[in-house]
PDB file of C-alpha atoms in Angstrom:
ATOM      1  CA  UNK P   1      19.449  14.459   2.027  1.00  0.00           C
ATOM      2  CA  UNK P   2      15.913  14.451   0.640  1.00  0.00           C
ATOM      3  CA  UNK P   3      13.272  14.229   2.913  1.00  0.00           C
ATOM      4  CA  UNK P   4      10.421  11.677   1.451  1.00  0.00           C
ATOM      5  CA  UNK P   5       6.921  12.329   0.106  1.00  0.00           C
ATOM      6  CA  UNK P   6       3.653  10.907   1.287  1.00  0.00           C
ATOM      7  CA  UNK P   7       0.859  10.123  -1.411  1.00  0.00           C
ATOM      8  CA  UNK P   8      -2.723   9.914  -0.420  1.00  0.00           C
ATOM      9  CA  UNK P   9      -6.070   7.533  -2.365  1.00  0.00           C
ATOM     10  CA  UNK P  10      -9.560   7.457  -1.783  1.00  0.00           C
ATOM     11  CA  UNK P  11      -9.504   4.783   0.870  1.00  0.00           C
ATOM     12  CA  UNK P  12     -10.355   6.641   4.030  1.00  0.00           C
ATOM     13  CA  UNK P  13     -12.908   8.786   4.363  1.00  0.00           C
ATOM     14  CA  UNK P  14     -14.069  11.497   7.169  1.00  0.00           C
ATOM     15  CA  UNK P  15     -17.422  12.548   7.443  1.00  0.00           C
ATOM     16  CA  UNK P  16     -19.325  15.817   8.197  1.00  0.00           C
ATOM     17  CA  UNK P  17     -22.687  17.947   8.864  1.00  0.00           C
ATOM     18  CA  UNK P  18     -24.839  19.331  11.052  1.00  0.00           C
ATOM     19  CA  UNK P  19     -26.558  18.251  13.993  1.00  0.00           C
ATOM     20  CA  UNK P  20     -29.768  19.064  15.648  1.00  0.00           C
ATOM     21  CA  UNK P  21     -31.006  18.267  18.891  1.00  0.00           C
ATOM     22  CA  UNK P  22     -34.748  17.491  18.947  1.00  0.00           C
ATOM     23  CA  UNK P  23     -36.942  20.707  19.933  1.00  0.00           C
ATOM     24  CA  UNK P  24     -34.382  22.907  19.211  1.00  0.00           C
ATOM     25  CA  UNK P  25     -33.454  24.694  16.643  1.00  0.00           C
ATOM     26  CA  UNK P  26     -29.706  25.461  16.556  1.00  0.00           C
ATOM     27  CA  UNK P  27     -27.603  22.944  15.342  1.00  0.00           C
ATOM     28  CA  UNK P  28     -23.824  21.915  15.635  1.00  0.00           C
ATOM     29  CA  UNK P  29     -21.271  21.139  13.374  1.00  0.00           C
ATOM     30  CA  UNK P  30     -19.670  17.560  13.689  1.00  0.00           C
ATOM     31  CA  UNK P  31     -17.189  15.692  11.914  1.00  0.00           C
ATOM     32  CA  UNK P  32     -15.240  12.177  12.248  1.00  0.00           C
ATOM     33  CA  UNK P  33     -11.811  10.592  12.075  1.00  0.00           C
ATOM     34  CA  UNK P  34     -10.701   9.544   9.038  1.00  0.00           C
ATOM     35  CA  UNK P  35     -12.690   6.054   8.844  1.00  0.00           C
ATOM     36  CA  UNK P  36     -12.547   3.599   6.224  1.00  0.00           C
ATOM     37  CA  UNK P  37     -15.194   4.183   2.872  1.00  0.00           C
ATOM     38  CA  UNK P  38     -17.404   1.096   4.145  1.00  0.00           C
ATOM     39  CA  UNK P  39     -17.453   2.528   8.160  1.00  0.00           C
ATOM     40  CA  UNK P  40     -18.498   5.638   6.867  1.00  0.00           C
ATOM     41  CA  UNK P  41     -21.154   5.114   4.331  1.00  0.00           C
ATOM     42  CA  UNK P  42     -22.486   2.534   7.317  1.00  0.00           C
ATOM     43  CA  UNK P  43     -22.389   5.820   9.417  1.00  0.00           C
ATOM     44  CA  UNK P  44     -23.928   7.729   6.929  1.00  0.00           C
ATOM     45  CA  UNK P  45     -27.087   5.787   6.315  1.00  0.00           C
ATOM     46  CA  UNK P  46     -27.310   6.270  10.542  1.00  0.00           C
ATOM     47  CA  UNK P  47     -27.206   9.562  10.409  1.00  0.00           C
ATOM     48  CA  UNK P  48     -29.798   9.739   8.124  1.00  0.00           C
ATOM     49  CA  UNK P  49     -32.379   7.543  10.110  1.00  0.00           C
ATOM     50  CA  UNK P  50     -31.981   9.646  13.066  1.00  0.00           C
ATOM     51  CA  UNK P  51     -33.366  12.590  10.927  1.00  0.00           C
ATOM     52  CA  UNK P  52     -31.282  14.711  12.885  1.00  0.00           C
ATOM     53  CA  UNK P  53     -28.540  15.780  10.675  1.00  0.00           C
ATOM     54  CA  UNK P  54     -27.797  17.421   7.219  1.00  0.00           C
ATOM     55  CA  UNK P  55     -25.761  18.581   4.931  1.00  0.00           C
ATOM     56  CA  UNK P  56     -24.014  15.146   5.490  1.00  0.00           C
ATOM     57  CA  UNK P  57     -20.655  15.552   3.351  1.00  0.00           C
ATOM     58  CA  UNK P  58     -17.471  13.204   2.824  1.00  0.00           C
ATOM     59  CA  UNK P  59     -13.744  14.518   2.300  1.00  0.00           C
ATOM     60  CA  UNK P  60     -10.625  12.230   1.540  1.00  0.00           C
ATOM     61  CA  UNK P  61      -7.569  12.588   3.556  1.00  0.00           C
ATOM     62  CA  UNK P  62      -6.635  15.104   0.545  1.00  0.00           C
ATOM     63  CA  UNK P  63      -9.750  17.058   1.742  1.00  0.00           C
ATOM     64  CA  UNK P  64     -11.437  16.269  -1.510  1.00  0.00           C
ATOM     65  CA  UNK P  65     -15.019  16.481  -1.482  1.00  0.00           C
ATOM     66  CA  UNK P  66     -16.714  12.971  -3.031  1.00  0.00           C
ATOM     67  CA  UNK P  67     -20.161  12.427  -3.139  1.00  0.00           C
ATOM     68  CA  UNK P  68     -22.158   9.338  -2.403  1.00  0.00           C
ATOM     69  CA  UNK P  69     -22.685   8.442  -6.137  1.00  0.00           C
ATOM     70  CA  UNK P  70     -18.792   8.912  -6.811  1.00  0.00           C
ATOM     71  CA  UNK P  71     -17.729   6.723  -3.935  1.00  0.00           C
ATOM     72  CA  UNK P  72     -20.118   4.149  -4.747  1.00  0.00           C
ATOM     73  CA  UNK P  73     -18.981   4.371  -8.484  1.00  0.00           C
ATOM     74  CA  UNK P  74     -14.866   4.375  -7.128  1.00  0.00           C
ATOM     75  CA  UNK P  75     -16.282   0.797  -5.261  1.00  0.00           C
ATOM     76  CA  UNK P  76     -17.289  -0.880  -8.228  1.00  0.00           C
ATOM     77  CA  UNK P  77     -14.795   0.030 -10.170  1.00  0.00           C
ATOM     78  CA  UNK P  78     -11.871  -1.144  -7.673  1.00  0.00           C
ATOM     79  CA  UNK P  79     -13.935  -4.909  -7.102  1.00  0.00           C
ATOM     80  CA  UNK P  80     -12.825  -5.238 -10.387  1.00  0.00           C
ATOM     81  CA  UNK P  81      -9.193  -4.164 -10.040  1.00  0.00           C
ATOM     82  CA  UNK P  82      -6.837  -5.522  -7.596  1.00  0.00           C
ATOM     83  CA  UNK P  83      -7.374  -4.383  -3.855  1.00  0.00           C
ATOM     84  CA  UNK P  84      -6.777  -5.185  -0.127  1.00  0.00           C
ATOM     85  CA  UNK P  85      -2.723  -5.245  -0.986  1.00  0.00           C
ATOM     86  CA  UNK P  86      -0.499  -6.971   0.957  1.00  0.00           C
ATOM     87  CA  UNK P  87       3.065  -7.270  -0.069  1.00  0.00           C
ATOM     88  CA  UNK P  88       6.023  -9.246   0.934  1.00  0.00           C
ATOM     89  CA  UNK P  89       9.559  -8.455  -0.378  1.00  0.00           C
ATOM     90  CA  UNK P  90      13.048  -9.289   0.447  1.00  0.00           C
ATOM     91  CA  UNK P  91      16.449  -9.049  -0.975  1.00  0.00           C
ATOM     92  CA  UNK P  92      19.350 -11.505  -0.475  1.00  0.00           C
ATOM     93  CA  UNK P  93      23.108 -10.176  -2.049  1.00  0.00           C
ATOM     94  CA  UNK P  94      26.238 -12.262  -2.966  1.00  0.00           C
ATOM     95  CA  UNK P  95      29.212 -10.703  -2.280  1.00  0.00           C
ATOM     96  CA  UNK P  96      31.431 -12.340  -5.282  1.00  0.00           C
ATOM     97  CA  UNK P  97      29.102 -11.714  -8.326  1.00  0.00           C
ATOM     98  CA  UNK P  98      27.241  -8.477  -6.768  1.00  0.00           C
ATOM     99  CA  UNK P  99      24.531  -9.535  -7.834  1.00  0.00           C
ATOM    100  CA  UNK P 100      21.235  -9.818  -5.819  1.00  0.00           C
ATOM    101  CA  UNK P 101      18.235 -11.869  -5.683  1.00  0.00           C
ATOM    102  CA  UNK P 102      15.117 -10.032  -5.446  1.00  0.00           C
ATOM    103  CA  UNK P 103      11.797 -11.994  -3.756  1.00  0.00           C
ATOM    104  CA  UNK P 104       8.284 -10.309  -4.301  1.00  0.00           C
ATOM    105  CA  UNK P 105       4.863 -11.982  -2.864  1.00  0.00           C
ATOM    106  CA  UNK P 106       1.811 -10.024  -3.393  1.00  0.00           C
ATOM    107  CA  UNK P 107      -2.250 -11.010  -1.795  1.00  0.00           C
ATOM    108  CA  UNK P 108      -4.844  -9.058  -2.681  1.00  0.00           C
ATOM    109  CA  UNK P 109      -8.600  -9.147  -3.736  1.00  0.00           C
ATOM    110  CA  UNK P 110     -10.125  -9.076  -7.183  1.00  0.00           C
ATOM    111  CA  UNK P 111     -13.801  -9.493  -8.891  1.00  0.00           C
ATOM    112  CA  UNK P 112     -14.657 -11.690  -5.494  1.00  0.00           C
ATOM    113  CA  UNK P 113     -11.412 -13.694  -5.227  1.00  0.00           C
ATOM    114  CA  UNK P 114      -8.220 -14.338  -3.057  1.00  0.00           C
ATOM    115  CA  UNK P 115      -4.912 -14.361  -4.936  1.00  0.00           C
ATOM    116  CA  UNK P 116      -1.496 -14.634  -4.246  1.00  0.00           C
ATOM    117  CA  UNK P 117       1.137 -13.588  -6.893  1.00  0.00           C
ATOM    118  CA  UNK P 118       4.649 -14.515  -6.250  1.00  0.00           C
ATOM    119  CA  UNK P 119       7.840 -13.399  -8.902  1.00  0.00           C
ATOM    120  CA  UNK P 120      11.276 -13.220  -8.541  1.00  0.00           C
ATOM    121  CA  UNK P 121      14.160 -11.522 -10.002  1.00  0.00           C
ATOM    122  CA  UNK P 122      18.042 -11.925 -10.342  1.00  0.00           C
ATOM    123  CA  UNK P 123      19.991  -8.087 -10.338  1.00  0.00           C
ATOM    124  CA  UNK P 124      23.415  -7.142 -11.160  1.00  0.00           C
ATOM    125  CA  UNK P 125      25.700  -4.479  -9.590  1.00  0.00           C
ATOM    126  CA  UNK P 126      24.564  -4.088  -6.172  1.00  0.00           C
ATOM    127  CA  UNK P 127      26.451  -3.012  -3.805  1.00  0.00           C
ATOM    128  CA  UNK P 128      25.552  -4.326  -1.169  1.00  0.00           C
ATOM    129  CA  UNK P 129      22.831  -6.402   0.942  1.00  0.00           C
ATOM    130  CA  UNK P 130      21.239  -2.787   2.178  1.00  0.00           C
ATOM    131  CA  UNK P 131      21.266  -2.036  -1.805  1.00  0.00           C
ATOM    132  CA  UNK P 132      19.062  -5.345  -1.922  1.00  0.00           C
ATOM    133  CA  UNK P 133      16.767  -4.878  -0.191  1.00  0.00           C
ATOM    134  CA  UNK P 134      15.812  -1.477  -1.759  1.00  0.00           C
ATOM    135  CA  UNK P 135      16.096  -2.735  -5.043  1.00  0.00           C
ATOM    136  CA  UNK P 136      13.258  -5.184  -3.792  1.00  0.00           C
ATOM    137  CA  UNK P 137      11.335  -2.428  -3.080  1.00  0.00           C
ATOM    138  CA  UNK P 138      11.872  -0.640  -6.630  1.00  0.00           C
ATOM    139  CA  UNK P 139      10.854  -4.207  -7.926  1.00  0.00           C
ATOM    140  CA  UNK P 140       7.762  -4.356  -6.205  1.00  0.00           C
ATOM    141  CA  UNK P 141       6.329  -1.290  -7.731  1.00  0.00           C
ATOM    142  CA  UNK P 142       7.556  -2.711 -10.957  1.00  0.00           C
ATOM    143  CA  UNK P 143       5.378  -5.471 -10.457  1.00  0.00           C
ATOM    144  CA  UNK P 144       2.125  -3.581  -9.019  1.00  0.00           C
ATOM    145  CA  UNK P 145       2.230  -1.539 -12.655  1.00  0.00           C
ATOM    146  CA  UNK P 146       2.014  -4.486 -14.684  1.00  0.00           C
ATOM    147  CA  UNK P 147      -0.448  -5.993 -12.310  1.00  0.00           C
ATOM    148  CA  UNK P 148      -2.982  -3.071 -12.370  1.00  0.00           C
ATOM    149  CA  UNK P 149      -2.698  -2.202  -8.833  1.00  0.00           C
ATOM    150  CA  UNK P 150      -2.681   1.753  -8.544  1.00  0.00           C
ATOM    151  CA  UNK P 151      -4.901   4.434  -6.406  1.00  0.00           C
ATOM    152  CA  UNK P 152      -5.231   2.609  -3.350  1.00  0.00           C
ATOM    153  CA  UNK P 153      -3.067   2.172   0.121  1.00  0.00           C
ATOM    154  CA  UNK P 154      -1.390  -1.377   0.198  1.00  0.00           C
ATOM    155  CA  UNK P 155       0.663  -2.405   3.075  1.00  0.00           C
ATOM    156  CA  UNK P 156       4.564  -3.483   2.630  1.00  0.00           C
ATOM    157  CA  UNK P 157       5.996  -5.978   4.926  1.00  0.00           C
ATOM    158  CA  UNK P 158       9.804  -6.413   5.153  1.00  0.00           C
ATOM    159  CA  UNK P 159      12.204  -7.795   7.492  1.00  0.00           C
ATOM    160  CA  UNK P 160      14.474  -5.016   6.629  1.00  0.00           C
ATOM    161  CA  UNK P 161      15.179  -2.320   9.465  1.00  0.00           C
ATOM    162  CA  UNK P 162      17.142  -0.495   7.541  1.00  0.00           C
ATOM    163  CA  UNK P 163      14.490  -0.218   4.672  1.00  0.00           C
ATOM    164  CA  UNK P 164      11.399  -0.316   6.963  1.00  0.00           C
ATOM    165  CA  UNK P 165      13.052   3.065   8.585  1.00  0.00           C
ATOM    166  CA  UNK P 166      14.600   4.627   5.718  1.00  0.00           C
ATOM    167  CA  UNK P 167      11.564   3.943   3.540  1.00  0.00           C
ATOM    168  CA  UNK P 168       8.963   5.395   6.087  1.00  0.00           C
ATOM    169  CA  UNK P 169      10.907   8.615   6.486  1.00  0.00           C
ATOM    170  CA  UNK P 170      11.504   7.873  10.031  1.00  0.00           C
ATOM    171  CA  UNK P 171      15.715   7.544   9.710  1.00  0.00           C
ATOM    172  CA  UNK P 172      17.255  10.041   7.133  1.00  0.00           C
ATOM    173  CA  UNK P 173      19.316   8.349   3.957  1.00  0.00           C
ATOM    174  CA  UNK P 174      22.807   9.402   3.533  1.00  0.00           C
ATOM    175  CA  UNK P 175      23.702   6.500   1.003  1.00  0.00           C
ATOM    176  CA  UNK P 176      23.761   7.930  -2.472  1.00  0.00           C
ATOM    177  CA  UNK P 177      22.877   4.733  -3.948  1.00  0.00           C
ATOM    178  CA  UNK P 178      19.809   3.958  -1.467  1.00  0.00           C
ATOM    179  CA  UNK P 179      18.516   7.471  -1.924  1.00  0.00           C
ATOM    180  CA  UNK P 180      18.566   7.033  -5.828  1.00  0.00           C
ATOM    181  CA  UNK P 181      16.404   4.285  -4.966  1.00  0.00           C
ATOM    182  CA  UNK P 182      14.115   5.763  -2.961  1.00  0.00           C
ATOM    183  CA  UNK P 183      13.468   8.632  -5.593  1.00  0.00           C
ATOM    184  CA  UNK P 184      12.539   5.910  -8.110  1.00  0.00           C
ATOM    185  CA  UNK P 185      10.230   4.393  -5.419  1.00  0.00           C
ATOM    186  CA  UNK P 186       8.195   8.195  -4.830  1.00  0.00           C
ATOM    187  CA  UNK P 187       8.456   8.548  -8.529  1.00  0.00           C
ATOM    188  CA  UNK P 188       6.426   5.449  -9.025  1.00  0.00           C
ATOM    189  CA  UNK P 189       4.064   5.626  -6.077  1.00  0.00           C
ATOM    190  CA  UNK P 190       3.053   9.107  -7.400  1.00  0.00           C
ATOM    191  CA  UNK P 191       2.724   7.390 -10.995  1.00  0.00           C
ATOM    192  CA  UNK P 192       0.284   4.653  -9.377  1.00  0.00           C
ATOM    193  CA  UNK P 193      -1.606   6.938  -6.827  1.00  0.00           C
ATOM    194  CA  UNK P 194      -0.400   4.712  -4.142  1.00  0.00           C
ATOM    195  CA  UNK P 195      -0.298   5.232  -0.302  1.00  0.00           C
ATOM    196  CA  UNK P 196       2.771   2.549   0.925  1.00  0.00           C
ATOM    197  CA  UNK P 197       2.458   1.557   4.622  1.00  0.00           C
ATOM    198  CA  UNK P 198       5.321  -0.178   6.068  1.00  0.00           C
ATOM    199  CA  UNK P 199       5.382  -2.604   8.426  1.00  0.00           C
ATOM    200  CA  UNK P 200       8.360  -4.746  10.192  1.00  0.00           C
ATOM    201  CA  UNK P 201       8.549  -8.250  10.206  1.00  0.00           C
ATOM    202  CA  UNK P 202      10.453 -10.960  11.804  1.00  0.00           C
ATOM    203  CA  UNK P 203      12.874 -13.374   8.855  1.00  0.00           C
ATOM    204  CA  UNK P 204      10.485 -16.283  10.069  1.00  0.00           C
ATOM    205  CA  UNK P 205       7.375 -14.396   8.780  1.00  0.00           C
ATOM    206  CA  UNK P 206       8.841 -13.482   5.594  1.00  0.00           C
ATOM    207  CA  UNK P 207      10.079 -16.936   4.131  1.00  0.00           C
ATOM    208  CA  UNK P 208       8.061 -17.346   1.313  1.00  0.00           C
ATOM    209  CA  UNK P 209       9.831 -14.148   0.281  1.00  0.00           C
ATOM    210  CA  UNK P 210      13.223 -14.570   1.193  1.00  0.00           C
ATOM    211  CA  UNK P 211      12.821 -18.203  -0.570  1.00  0.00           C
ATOM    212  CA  UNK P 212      12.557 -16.561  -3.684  1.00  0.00           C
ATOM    213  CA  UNK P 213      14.715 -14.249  -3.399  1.00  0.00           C
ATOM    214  CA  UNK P 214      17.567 -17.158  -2.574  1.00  0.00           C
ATOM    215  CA  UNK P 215      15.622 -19.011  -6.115  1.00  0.00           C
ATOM    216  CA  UNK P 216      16.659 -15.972  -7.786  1.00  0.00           C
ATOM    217  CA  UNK P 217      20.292 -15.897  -7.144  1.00  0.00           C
ATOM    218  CA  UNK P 218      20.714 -19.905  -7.852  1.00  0.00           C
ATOM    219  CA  UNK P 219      19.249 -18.790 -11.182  1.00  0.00           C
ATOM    220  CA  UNK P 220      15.721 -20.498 -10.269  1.00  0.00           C
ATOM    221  CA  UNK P 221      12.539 -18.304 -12.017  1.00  0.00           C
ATOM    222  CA  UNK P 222       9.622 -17.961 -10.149  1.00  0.00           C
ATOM    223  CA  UNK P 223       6.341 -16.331 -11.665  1.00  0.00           C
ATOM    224  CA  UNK P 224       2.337 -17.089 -10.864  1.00  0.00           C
ATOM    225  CA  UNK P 225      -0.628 -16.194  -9.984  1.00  0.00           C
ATOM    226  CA  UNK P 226      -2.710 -18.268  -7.810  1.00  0.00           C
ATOM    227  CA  UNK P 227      -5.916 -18.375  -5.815  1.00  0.00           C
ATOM    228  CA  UNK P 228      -5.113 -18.353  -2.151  1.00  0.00           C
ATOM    229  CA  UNK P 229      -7.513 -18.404   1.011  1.00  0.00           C
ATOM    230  CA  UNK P 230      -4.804 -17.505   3.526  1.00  0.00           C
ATOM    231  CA  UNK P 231      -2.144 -15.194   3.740  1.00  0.00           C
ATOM    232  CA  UNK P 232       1.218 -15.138   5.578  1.00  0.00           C
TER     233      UNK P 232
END
């Protein structure tokens, strides 16, 4: 049993320096929680008007040093690129063909916009419905390379315990088969400098998903992009 890696981006920051009290002349070193890049260049700027601290610095979660000109420069590049992820994904399985239908939806922000992308996919030789839903997972990256999404966190919703669990490190995986597919999945998170955070969902919240994944096994194709103003 491998025990699963955790890849870090630029997307929350921490802040330190020095502060001063007034009339006095020894200072104290201070530093934040991880906060996210807009919080702390917001805190930054306050700092500054107080004109009680220096040697203001910022440090990733990696504990890499950016400066203000490089996060400002990492900010206009990503408006451009898509951000604010929010992925859907299911897998449904039928037993007689094993073959499995694989359901992807995808929101996120670029260049000032909403969109929603939604793709399916038909498999063959799964094992199982466990194997499905994995498989959706291992699609999903597929699609976030071809869609430029890469060096950022993006949040993975699934109404998969099993995956939700396994995924997040929090239950161990015994299944051969699973575990292949969870190498695949750190192999391309490391590739695409992405930070996965899983969440749970109910079936009812993930529809849109599991809709096409079920389009996918009656042999239905579903691909587009489309501006969206809400998301599920």
């Amino acid at each position: 049993m491998k025990a699963r890696k955790e890849f870090k981006s630029m997307d929350k920051l921490r802040i330190e320096w020095y502060y001063k009290l007034p009339k006095r002349s020894h200072t104290y070193w201070m530093k934040t929680e991880l906060l996210s890049v807009h919080e702390a260049l917001l805190l930054e700027e306050d700092l500054i008007r107080t004109g009680r601290a220096s040697s203001i610095e910022f440090y990733d979660e990696q504990d890499k040093e950016w400066t203000k000109k490089e996060i400002h420069s990492y900010l206009k590049a990503m408006e451009t690129e898509p951000h604010e992820i929010e992925a859907y994904i299911d897998g449904g399985y039928e037993i007689a063909s094993r073959r499995a239908g694989l359901g992807i939806v995808v929101y996120y922000k670029q260049s000032g916009q909403s969109f929603r992308y939604r793709v399916n996919e038909q498999f063959d030789f799964i094992s199982n419905n466990n194997e499905a839903e994995f498989a959706a997972l291992g699609f999903l990256l597929k699609v976030c390379e071809e869609i430029g999404i890469h060096h950022q966190r993006m949040i993975i919703k699934t109404d998969s315990k099993n995956l939700y669990h396994q995924a997040s490190g929090e239950w161990p995986c015994y299944e051969k088969e699973l575990s292949d597919w969870l190498d695949r999945v750190d192999a391309s998170v490391q590739k695409l400098g992405l930070t996965p955070q899983y969440e749970l969902i109910s079936r009812e919240q993930n529809k849109e998903a599991d809709r096409l994944a079920t389009q996918a096994l009656e042999s239905i194709d579903i691909q587009g992009i489309k501006e969206s103003t809400n998301r599920s």
